[in-house]
């Protein structure tokens, strides 16, 4: 007998269209009414996972009770279980998701869940059993970080560092995975007592995150205040008399000035964002300059122990 579960509330404004089209396609085997109901719970789980993982998990549980054989449902349940710290449930659901979908895209979460239940040796076995060449770059990076963590669990920081020596570790370009990968390397170097190098990589993580944020354009969003315009008595009198409205003066433009151009190009996800001032994201310093500045603020002289970039 399953334990009692009360479906959490869904606001009326949440609709199936709030779920990605690929996820909705997986629900087409359900009846229309059930598919819409499940989609709304999945949409709620997705929107709540960062701020309220426990409530997100309740929505995922509701979806699984009506669509337990759908891959996206079991994947969502696994992710929310992991977010709440229920690693045993996350592991069970990840195995089910993998069996249903035939995908290895959540292999890093499986490795981390094995770590969560206290089995770092088993975590390494799970990670080694996958052909990394078949995984997308972002998944390979996540797996490398999880495997490195398992090595740390076994008090083997030297091999933990080796796990992070992957082709995606490019100190001069920023990809979506770069901040996390750089920070993971910094943490392992800190464990090894190589504090100067650790500070260098932590600095790179900060610079990469800033560059990606700038490339996304989110930092350019502006808040525009619109002031309500009230007609003065003189304006009302002029309108009543049938006088034409005065034309607004043209804004002054210096004839010698030219439209301002920008060198910012759209970031190519395959090429990454170069961490230099000449391309993609305009920055005042190269990555080495910014890392040096971070080290200086921390009171560390990186010339004492050089780091090969």
PDB file of C-alpha atoms in Angstrom:
ATOM      1  CA  UNK A   1       0.000   0.000   0.000  1.00  0.00           C
ATOM      2  CA  UNK A   2       1.409   3.340  -1.065  1.00  0.00           C
ATOM      3  CA  UNK A   3       1.640   6.095   1.552  1.00  0.00           C
ATOM      4  CA  UNK A   4      -0.941   8.843   1.365  1.00  0.00           C
ATOM      5  CA  UNK A   5      -0.011  11.714  -0.919  1.00  0.00           C
ATOM      6  CA  UNK A   6      -1.951  14.950  -1.332  1.00  0.00           C
ATOM      7  CA  UNK A   7      -1.435  16.691  -4.650  1.00  0.00           C
ATOM      8  CA  UNK A   8       0.074  20.152  -4.132  1.00  0.00           C
ATOM      9  CA  UNK A   9      -1.763  23.216  -5.420  1.00  0.00           C
ATOM     10  CA  UNK A  10      -1.175  24.421  -8.978  1.00  0.00           C
ATOM     11  CA  UNK A  11      -2.012  28.071  -9.800  1.00  0.00           C
ATOM     12  CA  UNK A  12      -4.464  28.557 -12.659  1.00  0.00           C
ATOM     13  CA  UNK A  13      -1.905  30.492 -14.683  1.00  0.00           C
ATOM     14  CA  UNK A  14       0.385  27.443 -14.913  1.00  0.00           C
ATOM     15  CA  UNK A  15      -0.400  25.624 -18.166  1.00  0.00           C
ATOM     16  CA  UNK A  16       1.089  22.659 -20.072  1.00  0.00           C
ATOM     17  CA  UNK A  17       2.778  25.140 -22.416  1.00  0.00           C
ATOM     18  CA  UNK A  18       5.060  26.110 -19.507  1.00  0.00           C
ATOM     19  CA  UNK A  19       6.731  22.725 -20.015  1.00  0.00           C
ATOM     20  CA  UNK A  20       9.246  22.308 -22.841  1.00  0.00           C
ATOM     21  CA  UNK A  21       7.899  20.922 -26.113  1.00  0.00           C
ATOM     22  CA  UNK A  22      10.241  17.911 -25.966  1.00  0.00           C
ATOM     23  CA  UNK A  23       8.915  17.014 -22.515  1.00  0.00           C
ATOM     24  CA  UNK A  24       5.306  17.434 -23.663  1.00  0.00           C
ATOM     25  CA  UNK A  25       5.966  15.093 -26.576  1.00  0.00           C
ATOM     26  CA  UNK A  26       6.807  12.323 -24.118  1.00  0.00           C
ATOM     27  CA  UNK A  27       3.354  12.681 -22.568  1.00  0.00           C
ATOM     28  CA  UNK A  28       1.462  12.016 -25.823  1.00  0.00           C
ATOM     29  CA  UNK A  29       0.856   8.393 -24.859  1.00  0.00           C
ATOM     30  CA  UNK A  30      -1.389   9.631 -22.040  1.00  0.00           C
ATOM     31  CA  UNK A  31      -4.969  10.794 -22.393  1.00  0.00           C
ATOM     32  CA  UNK A  32      -5.294  14.506 -23.169  1.00  0.00           C
ATOM     33  CA  UNK A  33      -6.664  15.351 -19.735  1.00  0.00           C
ATOM     34  CA  UNK A  34      -4.067  13.305 -17.888  1.00  0.00           C
ATOM     35  CA  UNK A  35      -1.222  14.639 -20.059  1.00  0.00           C
ATOM     36  CA  UNK A  36      -2.209  18.229 -19.256  1.00  0.00           C
ATOM     37  CA  UNK A  37      -2.457  17.471 -15.553  1.00  0.00           C
ATOM     38  CA  UNK A  38       0.956  15.771 -15.479  1.00  0.00           C
ATOM     39  CA  UNK A  39       2.533  18.540 -17.582  1.00  0.00           C
ATOM     40  CA  UNK A  40       1.372  21.210 -15.136  1.00  0.00           C
ATOM     41  CA  UNK A  41       2.884  19.329 -12.179  1.00  0.00           C
ATOM     42  CA  UNK A  42       6.161  18.877 -14.071  1.00  0.00           C
ATOM     43  CA  UNK A  43       6.185  22.574 -14.934  1.00  0.00           C
ATOM     44  CA  UNK A  44       5.723  23.406 -11.252  1.00  0.00           C
ATOM     45  CA  UNK A  45       8.546  21.034 -10.268  1.00  0.00           C
ATOM     46  CA  UNK A  46      10.852  22.701 -12.772  1.00  0.00           C
ATOM     47  CA  UNK A  47      10.043  26.212 -11.569  1.00  0.00           C
ATOM     48  CA  UNK A  48      10.432  25.324  -7.863  1.00  0.00           C
ATOM     49  CA  UNK A  49      13.536  23.110  -7.932  1.00  0.00           C
ATOM     50  CA  UNK A  50      15.940  25.937  -7.030  1.00  0.00           C
ATOM     51  CA  UNK A  51      13.893  27.801  -4.411  1.00  0.00           C
ATOM     52  CA  UNK A  52      11.768  25.048  -2.852  1.00  0.00           C
ATOM     53  CA  UNK A  53      13.056  21.559  -3.749  1.00  0.00           C
ATOM     54  CA  UNK A  54      10.778  19.874  -1.204  1.00  0.00           C
ATOM     55  CA  UNK A  55       7.650  21.295  -2.844  1.00  0.00           C
ATOM     56  CA  UNK A  56       9.105  20.563  -6.294  1.00  0.00           C
ATOM     57  CA  UNK A  57       9.483  16.944  -5.167  1.00  0.00           C
ATOM     58  CA  UNK A  58       5.826  16.807  -4.126  1.00  0.00           C
ATOM     59  CA  UNK A  59       4.798  17.922  -7.617  1.00  0.00           C
ATOM     60  CA  UNK A  60       7.095  15.292  -9.143  1.00  0.00           C
ATOM     61  CA  UNK A  61       5.531  12.629  -6.922  1.00  0.00           C
ATOM     62  CA  UNK A  62       2.066  13.663  -8.100  1.00  0.00           C
ATOM     63  CA  UNK A  63       3.140  13.378 -11.728  1.00  0.00           C
ATOM     64  CA  UNK A  64       4.709   9.957 -11.157  1.00  0.00           C
ATOM     65  CA  UNK A  65       1.497   8.567  -9.685  1.00  0.00           C
ATOM     66  CA  UNK A  66      -0.311   9.152 -12.981  1.00  0.00           C
ATOM     67  CA  UNK A  67       2.542   8.696 -15.455  1.00  0.00           C
ATOM     68  CA  UNK A  68       5.096   6.423 -13.821  1.00  0.00           C
ATOM     69  CA  UNK A  69       6.184   4.825 -17.104  1.00  0.00           C
ATOM     70  CA  UNK A  70       7.188   8.088 -18.777  1.00  0.00           C
ATOM     71  CA  UNK A  71      10.912   8.841 -18.863  1.00  0.00           C
ATOM     72  CA  UNK A  72      10.691  12.589 -18.222  1.00  0.00           C
ATOM     73  CA  UNK A  73       8.507  11.938 -15.168  1.00  0.00           C
ATOM     74  CA  UNK A  74      10.953   9.504 -13.568  1.00  0.00           C
ATOM     75  CA  UNK A  75      13.857  11.807 -14.431  1.00  0.00           C
ATOM     76  CA  UNK A  76      12.117  14.741 -12.733  1.00  0.00           C
ATOM     77  CA  UNK A  77      11.334  12.627  -9.681  1.00  0.00           C
ATOM     78  CA  UNK A  78      15.001  11.590  -9.471  1.00  0.00           C
ATOM     79  CA  UNK A  79      16.286  15.145  -9.758  1.00  0.00           C
ATOM     80  CA  UNK A  80      13.928  16.471  -7.096  1.00  0.00           C
ATOM     81  CA  UNK A  81      14.765  13.561  -4.785  1.00  0.00           C
ATOM     82  CA  UNK A  82      18.474  14.343  -5.208  1.00  0.00           C
ATOM     83  CA  UNK A  83      17.801  18.022  -4.479  1.00  0.00           C
ATOM     84  CA  UNK A  84      16.110  17.093  -1.198  1.00  0.00           C
ATOM     85  CA  UNK A  85      18.987  14.807  -0.175  1.00  0.00           C
ATOM     86  CA  UNK A  86      17.116  11.520  -0.690  1.00  0.00           C
ATOM     87  CA  UNK A  87      19.971   9.896  -2.595  1.00  0.00           C
ATOM     88  CA  UNK A  88      18.630   6.350  -2.326  1.00  0.00           C
ATOM     89  CA  UNK A  89      15.363   7.355  -4.018  1.00  0.00           C
ATOM     90  CA  UNK A  90      17.245   9.439  -6.573  1.00  0.00           C
ATOM     91  CA  UNK A  91      19.414   6.440  -7.446  1.00  0.00           C
ATOM     92  CA  UNK A  92      16.431   4.141  -7.816  1.00  0.00           C
ATOM     93  CA  UNK A  93      14.591   6.605 -10.050  1.00  0.00           C
ATOM     94  CA  UNK A  94      17.699   7.320 -12.136  1.00  0.00           C
ATOM     95  CA  UNK A  95      18.080   3.609 -12.841  1.00  0.00           C
ATOM     96  CA  UNK A  96      14.438   3.439 -13.896  1.00  0.00           C
ATOM     97  CA  UNK A  97      14.821   6.514 -16.094  1.00  0.00           C
ATOM     98  CA  UNK A  98      17.911   5.013 -17.707  1.00  0.00           C
ATOM     99  CA  UNK A  99      16.090   1.749 -18.409  1.00  0.00           C
ATOM    100  CA  UNK A 100      13.066   3.530 -19.906  1.00  0.00           C
ATOM    101  CA  UNK A 101      14.937   6.085 -21.995  1.00  0.00           C
ATOM    102  CA  UNK A 102      18.137   4.218 -22.834  1.00  0.00           C
ATOM    103  CA  UNK A 103      20.051   7.445 -22.138  1.00  0.00           C
ATOM    104  CA  UNK A 104      23.174   8.099 -20.058  1.00  0.00           C
ATOM    105  CA  UNK A 105      22.686  11.858 -19.804  1.00  0.00           C
ATOM    106  CA  UNK A 106      22.148  11.637 -16.023  1.00  0.00           C
ATOM    107  CA  UNK A 107      25.178   9.437 -15.364  1.00  0.00           C
ATOM    108  CA  UNK A 108      26.895  12.138 -13.287  1.00  0.00           C
ATOM    109  CA  UNK A 109      23.872  12.347 -11.003  1.00  0.00           C
ATOM    110  CA  UNK A 110      23.979   8.552 -10.609  1.00  0.00           C
ATOM    111  CA  UNK A 111      27.648   8.742  -9.600  1.00  0.00           C
ATOM    112  CA  UNK A 112      26.901  11.524  -7.124  1.00  0.00           C
ATOM    113  CA  UNK A 113      23.930   9.611  -5.709  1.00  0.00           C
ATOM    114  CA  UNK A 114      26.171   6.592  -5.093  1.00  0.00           C
ATOM    115  CA  UNK A 115      28.477   8.955  -3.229  1.00  0.00           C
ATOM    116  CA  UNK A 116      25.474  10.275  -1.317  1.00  0.00           C
ATOM    117  CA  UNK A 117      24.599   6.829   0.019  1.00  0.00           C
ATOM    118  CA  UNK A 118      28.220   6.322   1.078  1.00  0.00           C
ATOM    119  CA  UNK A 119      29.507   4.141  -1.768  1.00  0.00           C
ATOM    120  CA  UNK A 120      32.361   6.052  -3.479  1.00  0.00           C
ATOM    121  CA  UNK A 121      33.889   2.818  -4.805  1.00  0.00           C
ATOM    122  CA  UNK A 122      30.603   1.894  -6.447  1.00  0.00           C
ATOM    123  CA  UNK A 123      30.343   5.470  -7.771  1.00  0.00           C
ATOM    124  CA  UNK A 124      33.655   5.027  -9.609  1.00  0.00           C
ATOM    125  CA  UNK A 125      32.482   1.713 -11.067  1.00  0.00           C
ATOM    126  CA  UNK A 126      29.296   3.306 -12.380  1.00  0.00           C
ATOM    127  CA  UNK A 127      31.229   6.160 -13.963  1.00  0.00           C
ATOM    128  CA  UNK A 128      33.836   3.895 -15.561  1.00  0.00           C
ATOM    129  CA  UNK A 129      31.150   1.685 -17.123  1.00  0.00           C
ATOM    130  CA  UNK A 130      30.063   4.442 -19.515  1.00  0.00           C
ATOM    131  CA  UNK A 131      31.705   5.200 -22.859  1.00  0.00           C
ATOM    132  CA  UNK A 132      32.511   8.874 -22.404  1.00  0.00           C
ATOM    133  CA  UNK A 133      33.014   9.386 -26.131  1.00  0.00           C
ATOM    134  CA  UNK A 134      29.254   8.940 -26.594  1.00  0.00           C
ATOM    135  CA  UNK A 135      28.365  11.663 -24.070  1.00  0.00           C
ATOM    136  CA  UNK A 136      27.807  15.355 -24.817  1.00  0.00           C
ATOM    137  CA  UNK A 137      30.634  17.605 -23.638  1.00  0.00           C
ATOM    138  CA  UNK A 138      28.603  19.074 -20.763  1.00  0.00           C
ATOM    139  CA  UNK A 139      27.759  15.589 -19.462  1.00  0.00           C
ATOM    140  CA  UNK A 140      31.413  14.499 -19.722  1.00  0.00           C
ATOM    141  CA  UNK A 141      32.402  17.473 -17.585  1.00  0.00           C
ATOM    142  CA  UNK A 142      29.719  16.755 -14.981  1.00  0.00           C
ATOM    143  CA  UNK A 143      30.871  13.134 -14.853  1.00  0.00           C
ATOM    144  CA  UNK A 144      34.519  14.156 -14.426  1.00  0.00           C
ATOM    145  CA  UNK A 145      33.587  16.423 -11.513  1.00  0.00           C
ATOM    146  CA  UNK A 146      31.529  13.653  -9.880  1.00  0.00           C
ATOM    147  CA  UNK A 147      34.327  11.113 -10.352  1.00  0.00           C
ATOM    148  CA  UNK A 148      36.816  13.584  -8.877  1.00  0.00           C
ATOM    149  CA  UNK A 149      34.534  13.974  -5.870  1.00  0.00           C
ATOM    150  CA  UNK A 150      34.441  10.213  -5.394  1.00  0.00           C
ATOM    151  CA  UNK A 151      38.252  10.165  -5.366  1.00  0.00           C
ATOM    152  CA  UNK A 152      38.231  12.844  -2.684  1.00  0.00           C
ATOM    153  CA  UNK A 153      35.787  10.729  -0.683  1.00  0.00           C
ATOM    154  CA  UNK A 154      38.446   7.997  -0.780  1.00  0.00           C
ATOM    155  CA  UNK A 155      41.151  10.449   0.385  1.00  0.00           C
ATOM    156  CA  UNK A 156      42.949  10.302  -2.956  1.00  0.00           C
ATOM    157  CA  UNK A 157      43.299  13.952  -4.074  1.00  0.00           C
ATOM    158  CA  UNK A 158      46.109  13.182  -6.536  1.00  0.00           C
ATOM    159  CA  UNK A 159      43.844  10.924  -8.618  1.00  0.00           C
ATOM    160  CA  UNK A 160      40.979  13.341  -8.053  1.00  0.00           C
ATOM    161  CA  UNK A 161      43.028  15.943  -9.914  1.00  0.00           C
ATOM    162  CA  UNK A 162      43.717  13.476 -12.722  1.00  0.00           C
ATOM    163  CA  UNK A 163      39.978  12.936 -13.193  1.00  0.00           C
ATOM    164  CA  UNK A 164      39.692  16.625 -14.090  1.00  0.00           C
ATOM    165  CA  UNK A 165      42.432  16.527 -16.738  1.00  0.00           C
ATOM    166  CA  UNK A 166      39.977  16.382 -19.635  1.00  0.00           C
ATOM    167  CA  UNK A 167      39.951  18.097 -23.061  1.00  0.00           C
ATOM    168  CA  UNK A 168      37.168  20.427 -21.917  1.00  0.00           C
ATOM    169  CA  UNK A 169      39.528  22.029 -19.368  1.00  0.00           C
ATOM    170  CA  UNK A 170      40.434  25.124 -21.404  1.00  0.00           C
ATOM    171  CA  UNK A 171      41.733  27.940 -19.160  1.00  0.00           C
ATOM    172  CA  UNK A 172      41.372  30.563 -21.890  1.00  0.00           C
ATOM    173  CA  UNK A 173      37.790  30.053 -23.035  1.00  0.00           C
ATOM    174  CA  UNK A 174      34.494  29.998 -21.164  1.00  0.00           C
ATOM    175  CA  UNK A 175      31.877  27.358 -21.868  1.00  0.00           C
ATOM    176  CA  UNK A 176      28.729  26.669 -19.887  1.00  0.00           C
ATOM    177  CA  UNK A 177      30.620  24.101 -17.825  1.00  0.00           C
ATOM    178  CA  UNK A 178      33.809  26.126 -17.262  1.00  0.00           C
ATOM    179  CA  UNK A 179      32.999  27.862 -13.925  1.00  0.00           C
ATOM    180  CA  UNK A 180      32.099  24.568 -12.238  1.00  0.00           C
ATOM    181  CA  UNK A 181      35.066  22.718 -13.730  1.00  0.00           C
ATOM    182  CA  UNK A 182      37.536  25.453 -12.771  1.00  0.00           C
ATOM    183  CA  UNK A 183      36.115  25.622  -9.230  1.00  0.00           C
ATOM    184  CA  UNK A 184      36.332  21.829  -8.854  1.00  0.00           C
ATOM    185  CA  UNK A 185      39.983  21.923  -9.891  1.00  0.00           C
ATOM    186  CA  UNK A 186      40.628  24.729  -7.402  1.00  0.00           C
ATOM    187  CA  UNK A 187      39.070  22.649  -4.604  1.00  0.00           C
ATOM    188  CA  UNK A 188      41.267  19.635  -5.381  1.00  0.00           C
ATOM    189  CA  UNK A 189      44.408  21.763  -5.579  1.00  0.00           C
ATOM    190  CA  UNK A 190      43.502  23.191  -2.190  1.00  0.00           C
ATOM    191  CA  UNK A 191      43.284  19.638  -0.822  1.00  0.00           C
ATOM    192  CA  UNK A 192      46.756  19.000  -2.210  1.00  0.00           C
ATOM    193  CA  UNK A 193      48.101  22.085  -0.458  1.00  0.00           C
ATOM    194  CA  UNK A 194      48.850  23.881  -3.726  1.00  0.00           C
ATOM    195  CA  UNK A 195      47.167  27.076  -2.582  1.00  0.00           C
ATOM    196  CA  UNK A 196      48.662  29.437  -5.162  1.00  0.00           C
ATOM    197  CA  UNK A 197      47.448  27.270  -8.049  1.00  0.00           C
ATOM    198  CA  UNK A 198      44.104  26.831  -6.314  1.00  0.00           C
ATOM    199  CA  UNK A 199      43.709  30.610  -6.151  1.00  0.00           C
ATOM    200  CA  UNK A 200      44.581  30.864  -9.849  1.00  0.00           C
ATOM    201  CA  UNK A 201      41.840  28.412 -10.848  1.00  0.00           C
ATOM    202  CA  UNK A 202      39.316  29.949  -8.477  1.00  0.00           C
ATOM    203  CA  UNK A 203      40.072  33.276 -10.152  1.00  0.00           C
ATOM    204  CA  UNK A 204      39.493  31.693 -13.540  1.00  0.00           C
ATOM    205  CA  UNK A 205      36.139  30.365 -12.338  1.00  0.00           C
ATOM    206  CA  UNK A 206      35.055  33.889 -11.377  1.00  0.00           C
ATOM    207  CA  UNK A 207      36.237  35.386 -14.666  1.00  0.00           C
ATOM    208  CA  UNK A 208      34.526  32.626 -16.686  1.00  0.00           C
ATOM    209  CA  UNK A 209      31.227  33.122 -14.843  1.00  0.00           C
ATOM    210  CA  UNK A 210      31.392  36.871 -15.450  1.00  0.00           C
ATOM    211  CA  UNK A 211      32.191  36.376 -19.142  1.00  0.00           C
ATOM    212  CA  UNK A 212      29.297  33.950 -19.632  1.00  0.00           C
ATOM    213  CA  UNK A 213      26.926  36.313 -17.870  1.00  0.00           C
ATOM    214  CA  UNK A 214      28.042  39.180 -20.089  1.00  0.00           C
ATOM    215  CA  UNK A 215      27.693  37.026 -23.222  1.00  0.00           C
ATOM    216  CA  UNK A 216      24.142  36.064 -22.242  1.00  0.00           C
ATOM    217  CA  UNK A 217      23.053  39.698 -22.401  1.00  0.00           C
ATOM    218  CA  UNK A 218      21.201  39.433 -19.081  1.00  0.00           C
ATOM    219  CA  UNK A 219      23.352  42.169 -17.601  1.00  0.00           C
ATOM    220  CA  UNK A 220      22.195  44.591 -20.306  1.00  0.00           C
ATOM    221  CA  UNK A 221      18.547  44.494 -19.294  1.00  0.00           C
ATOM    222  CA  UNK A 222      17.329  47.898 -18.165  1.00  0.00           C
ATOM    223  CA  UNK A 223      14.342  48.986 -16.109  1.00  0.00           C
ATOM    224  CA  UNK A 224      12.484  51.816 -17.847  1.00  0.00           C
ATOM    225  CA  UNK A 225      10.184  54.002 -15.795  1.00  0.00           C
ATOM    226  CA  UNK A 226       7.214  55.489 -17.618  1.00  0.00           C
ATOM    227  CA  UNK A 227       5.849  58.659 -16.071  1.00  0.00           C
ATOM    228  CA  UNK A 228       2.164  59.484 -16.455  1.00  0.00           C
ATOM    229  CA  UNK A 229       1.631  62.605 -18.586  1.00  0.00           C
ATOM    230  CA  UNK A 230      -0.934  65.101 -17.396  1.00  0.00           C
ATOM    231  CA  UNK A 231      -2.355  67.755 -19.751  1.00  0.00           C
ATOM    232  CA  UNK A 232      -2.061  71.294 -18.442  1.00  0.00           C
ATOM    233  CA  UNK A 233      -5.035  73.695 -18.563  1.00  0.00           C
ATOM    234  CA  UNK A 234      -3.255  75.553 -21.395  1.00  0.00           C
ATOM    235  CA  UNK A 235      -3.058  72.339 -23.427  1.00  0.00           C
ATOM    236  CA  UNK A 236      -6.750  71.608 -22.862  1.00  0.00           C
ATOM    237  CA  UNK A 237      -7.676  75.153 -23.910  1.00  0.00           C
ATOM    238  CA  UNK A 238      -5.631  74.866 -27.082  1.00  0.00           C
ATOM    239  CA  UNK A 239      -7.287  71.568 -27.992  1.00  0.00           C
ATOM    240  CA  UNK A 240     -10.743  73.026 -27.358  1.00  0.00           C
ATOM    241  CA  UNK A 241      -9.936  75.975 -29.636  1.00  0.00           C
ATOM    242  CA  UNK A 242      -8.947  73.598 -32.402  1.00  0.00           C
ATOM    243  CA  UNK A 243      -5.318  74.629 -32.461  1.00  0.00           C
ATOM    244  CA  UNK A 244      -2.945  72.032 -33.869  1.00  0.00           C
ATOM    245  CA  UNK A 245      -0.676  70.280 -31.385  1.00  0.00           C
ATOM    246  CA  UNK A 246       2.876  71.557 -31.337  1.00  0.00           C
ATOM    247  CA  UNK A 247       5.286  69.173 -32.964  1.00  0.00           C
ATOM    248  CA  UNK A 248       7.929  67.740 -30.699  1.00  0.00           C
ATOM    249  CA  UNK A 249      11.394  69.101 -31.486  1.00  0.00           C
ATOM    250  CA  UNK A 250      13.741  66.704 -33.226  1.00  0.00           C
ATOM    251  CA  UNK A 251      16.539  65.537 -30.928  1.00  0.00           C
ATOM    252  CA  UNK A 252      19.852  67.234 -31.680  1.00  0.00           C
ATOM    253  CA  UNK A 253      22.327  65.054 -33.473  1.00  0.00           C
ATOM    254  CA  UNK A 254      25.880  66.067 -34.181  1.00  0.00           C
ATOM    255  CA  UNK A 255      26.300  65.721 -37.977  1.00  0.00           C
ATOM    256  CA  UNK A 256      29.856  64.553 -37.472  1.00  0.00           C
ATOM    257  CA  UNK A 257      28.883  61.811 -35.038  1.00  0.00           C
ATOM    258  CA  UNK A 258      28.314  58.274 -36.223  1.00  0.00           C
ATOM    259  CA  UNK A 259      26.093  55.540 -34.774  1.00  0.00           C
ATOM    260  CA  UNK A 260      27.837  53.694 -32.004  1.00  0.00           C
ATOM    261  CA  UNK A 261      28.940  50.223 -33.006  1.00  0.00           C
ATOM    262  CA  UNK A 262      29.511  47.230 -30.798  1.00  0.00           C
ATOM    263  CA  UNK A 263      32.049  44.472 -31.130  1.00  0.00           C
ATOM    264  CA  UNK A 264      30.025  42.057 -29.050  1.00  0.00           C
ATOM    265  CA  UNK A 265      29.125  38.987 -31.077  1.00  0.00           C
ATOM    266  CA  UNK A 266      26.739  36.186 -30.204  1.00  0.00           C
ATOM    267  CA  UNK A 267      28.608  33.531 -28.255  1.00  0.00           C
ATOM    268  CA  UNK A 268      28.984  30.287 -30.178  1.00  0.00           C
ATOM    269  CA  UNK A 269      28.218  27.425 -27.750  1.00  0.00           C
ATOM    270  CA  UNK A 270      30.604  25.169 -29.677  1.00  0.00           C
ATOM    271  CA  UNK A 271      33.465  27.661 -29.739  1.00  0.00           C
ATOM    272  CA  UNK A 272      32.962  29.032 -26.243  1.00  0.00           C
ATOM    273  CA  UNK A 273      33.507  32.602 -25.091  1.00  0.00           C
ATOM    274  CA  UNK A 274      37.101  33.706 -25.383  1.00  0.00           C
ATOM    275  CA  UNK A 275      38.376  35.264 -22.198  1.00  0.00           C
ATOM    276  CA  UNK A 276      40.262  38.069 -23.950  1.00  0.00           C
ATOM    277  CA  UNK A 277      39.267  41.663 -24.789  1.00  0.00           C
ATOM    278  CA  UNK A 278      39.446  41.180 -28.571  1.00  0.00           C
ATOM    279  CA  UNK A 279      36.562  38.775 -29.170  1.00  0.00           C
ATOM    280  CA  UNK A 280      32.994  37.855 -28.230  1.00  0.00           C
ATOM    281  CA  UNK A 281      32.771  39.586 -24.836  1.00  0.00           C
ATOM    282  CA  UNK A 282      34.573  42.914 -24.463  1.00  0.00           C
ATOM    283  CA  UNK A 283      36.603  42.848 -21.244  1.00  0.00           C
ATOM    284  CA  UNK A 284      39.058  45.352 -19.834  1.00  0.00           C
ATOM    285  CA  UNK A 285      41.696  42.747 -19.009  1.00  0.00           C
ATOM    286  CA  UNK A 286      42.848  39.372 -20.224  1.00  0.00           C
ATOM    287  CA  UNK A 287      42.061  36.437 -17.974  1.00  0.00           C
ATOM    288  CA  UNK A 288      45.630  36.490 -16.650  1.00  0.00           C
ATOM    289  CA  UNK A 289      45.270  40.147 -15.650  1.00  0.00           C
ATOM    290  CA  UNK A 290      42.004  39.510 -13.851  1.00  0.00           C
ATOM    291  CA  UNK A 291      43.355  36.469 -12.038  1.00  0.00           C
ATOM    292  CA  UNK A 292      46.429  38.497 -11.006  1.00  0.00           C
ATOM    293  CA  UNK A 293      44.116  41.184  -9.645  1.00  0.00           C
ATOM    294  CA  UNK A 294      42.142  38.605  -7.637  1.00  0.00           C
ATOM    295  CA  UNK A 295      45.363  37.163  -6.247  1.00  0.00           C
ATOM    296  CA  UNK A 296      46.614  40.620  -5.338  1.00  0.00           C
ATOM    297  CA  UNK A 297      43.444  41.325  -3.379  1.00  0.00           C
ATOM    298  CA  UNK A 298      43.992  38.035  -1.526  1.00  0.00           C
ATOM    299  CA  UNK A 299      47.588  39.029  -0.732  1.00  0.00           C
ATOM    300  CA  UNK A 300      49.086  36.229  -2.833  1.00  0.00           C
ATOM    301  CA  UNK A 301      52.106  36.795  -5.093  1.00  0.00           C
ATOM    302  CA  UNK A 302      51.738  34.361  -8.000  1.00  0.00           C
ATOM    303  CA  UNK A 303      55.315  35.025  -9.114  1.00  0.00           C
ATOM    304  CA  UNK A 304      56.580  33.040  -6.146  1.00  0.00           C
ATOM    305  CA  UNK A 305      55.302  29.833  -7.689  1.00  0.00           C
ATOM    306  CA  UNK A 306      54.559  30.070 -11.400  1.00  0.00           C
ATOM    307  CA  UNK A 307      51.571  28.292 -12.865  1.00  0.00           C
ATOM    308  CA  UNK A 308      51.584  26.985 -16.408  1.00  0.00           C
ATOM    309  CA  UNK A 309      48.520  28.320 -18.229  1.00  0.00           C
TER     310      UNK A 309
END
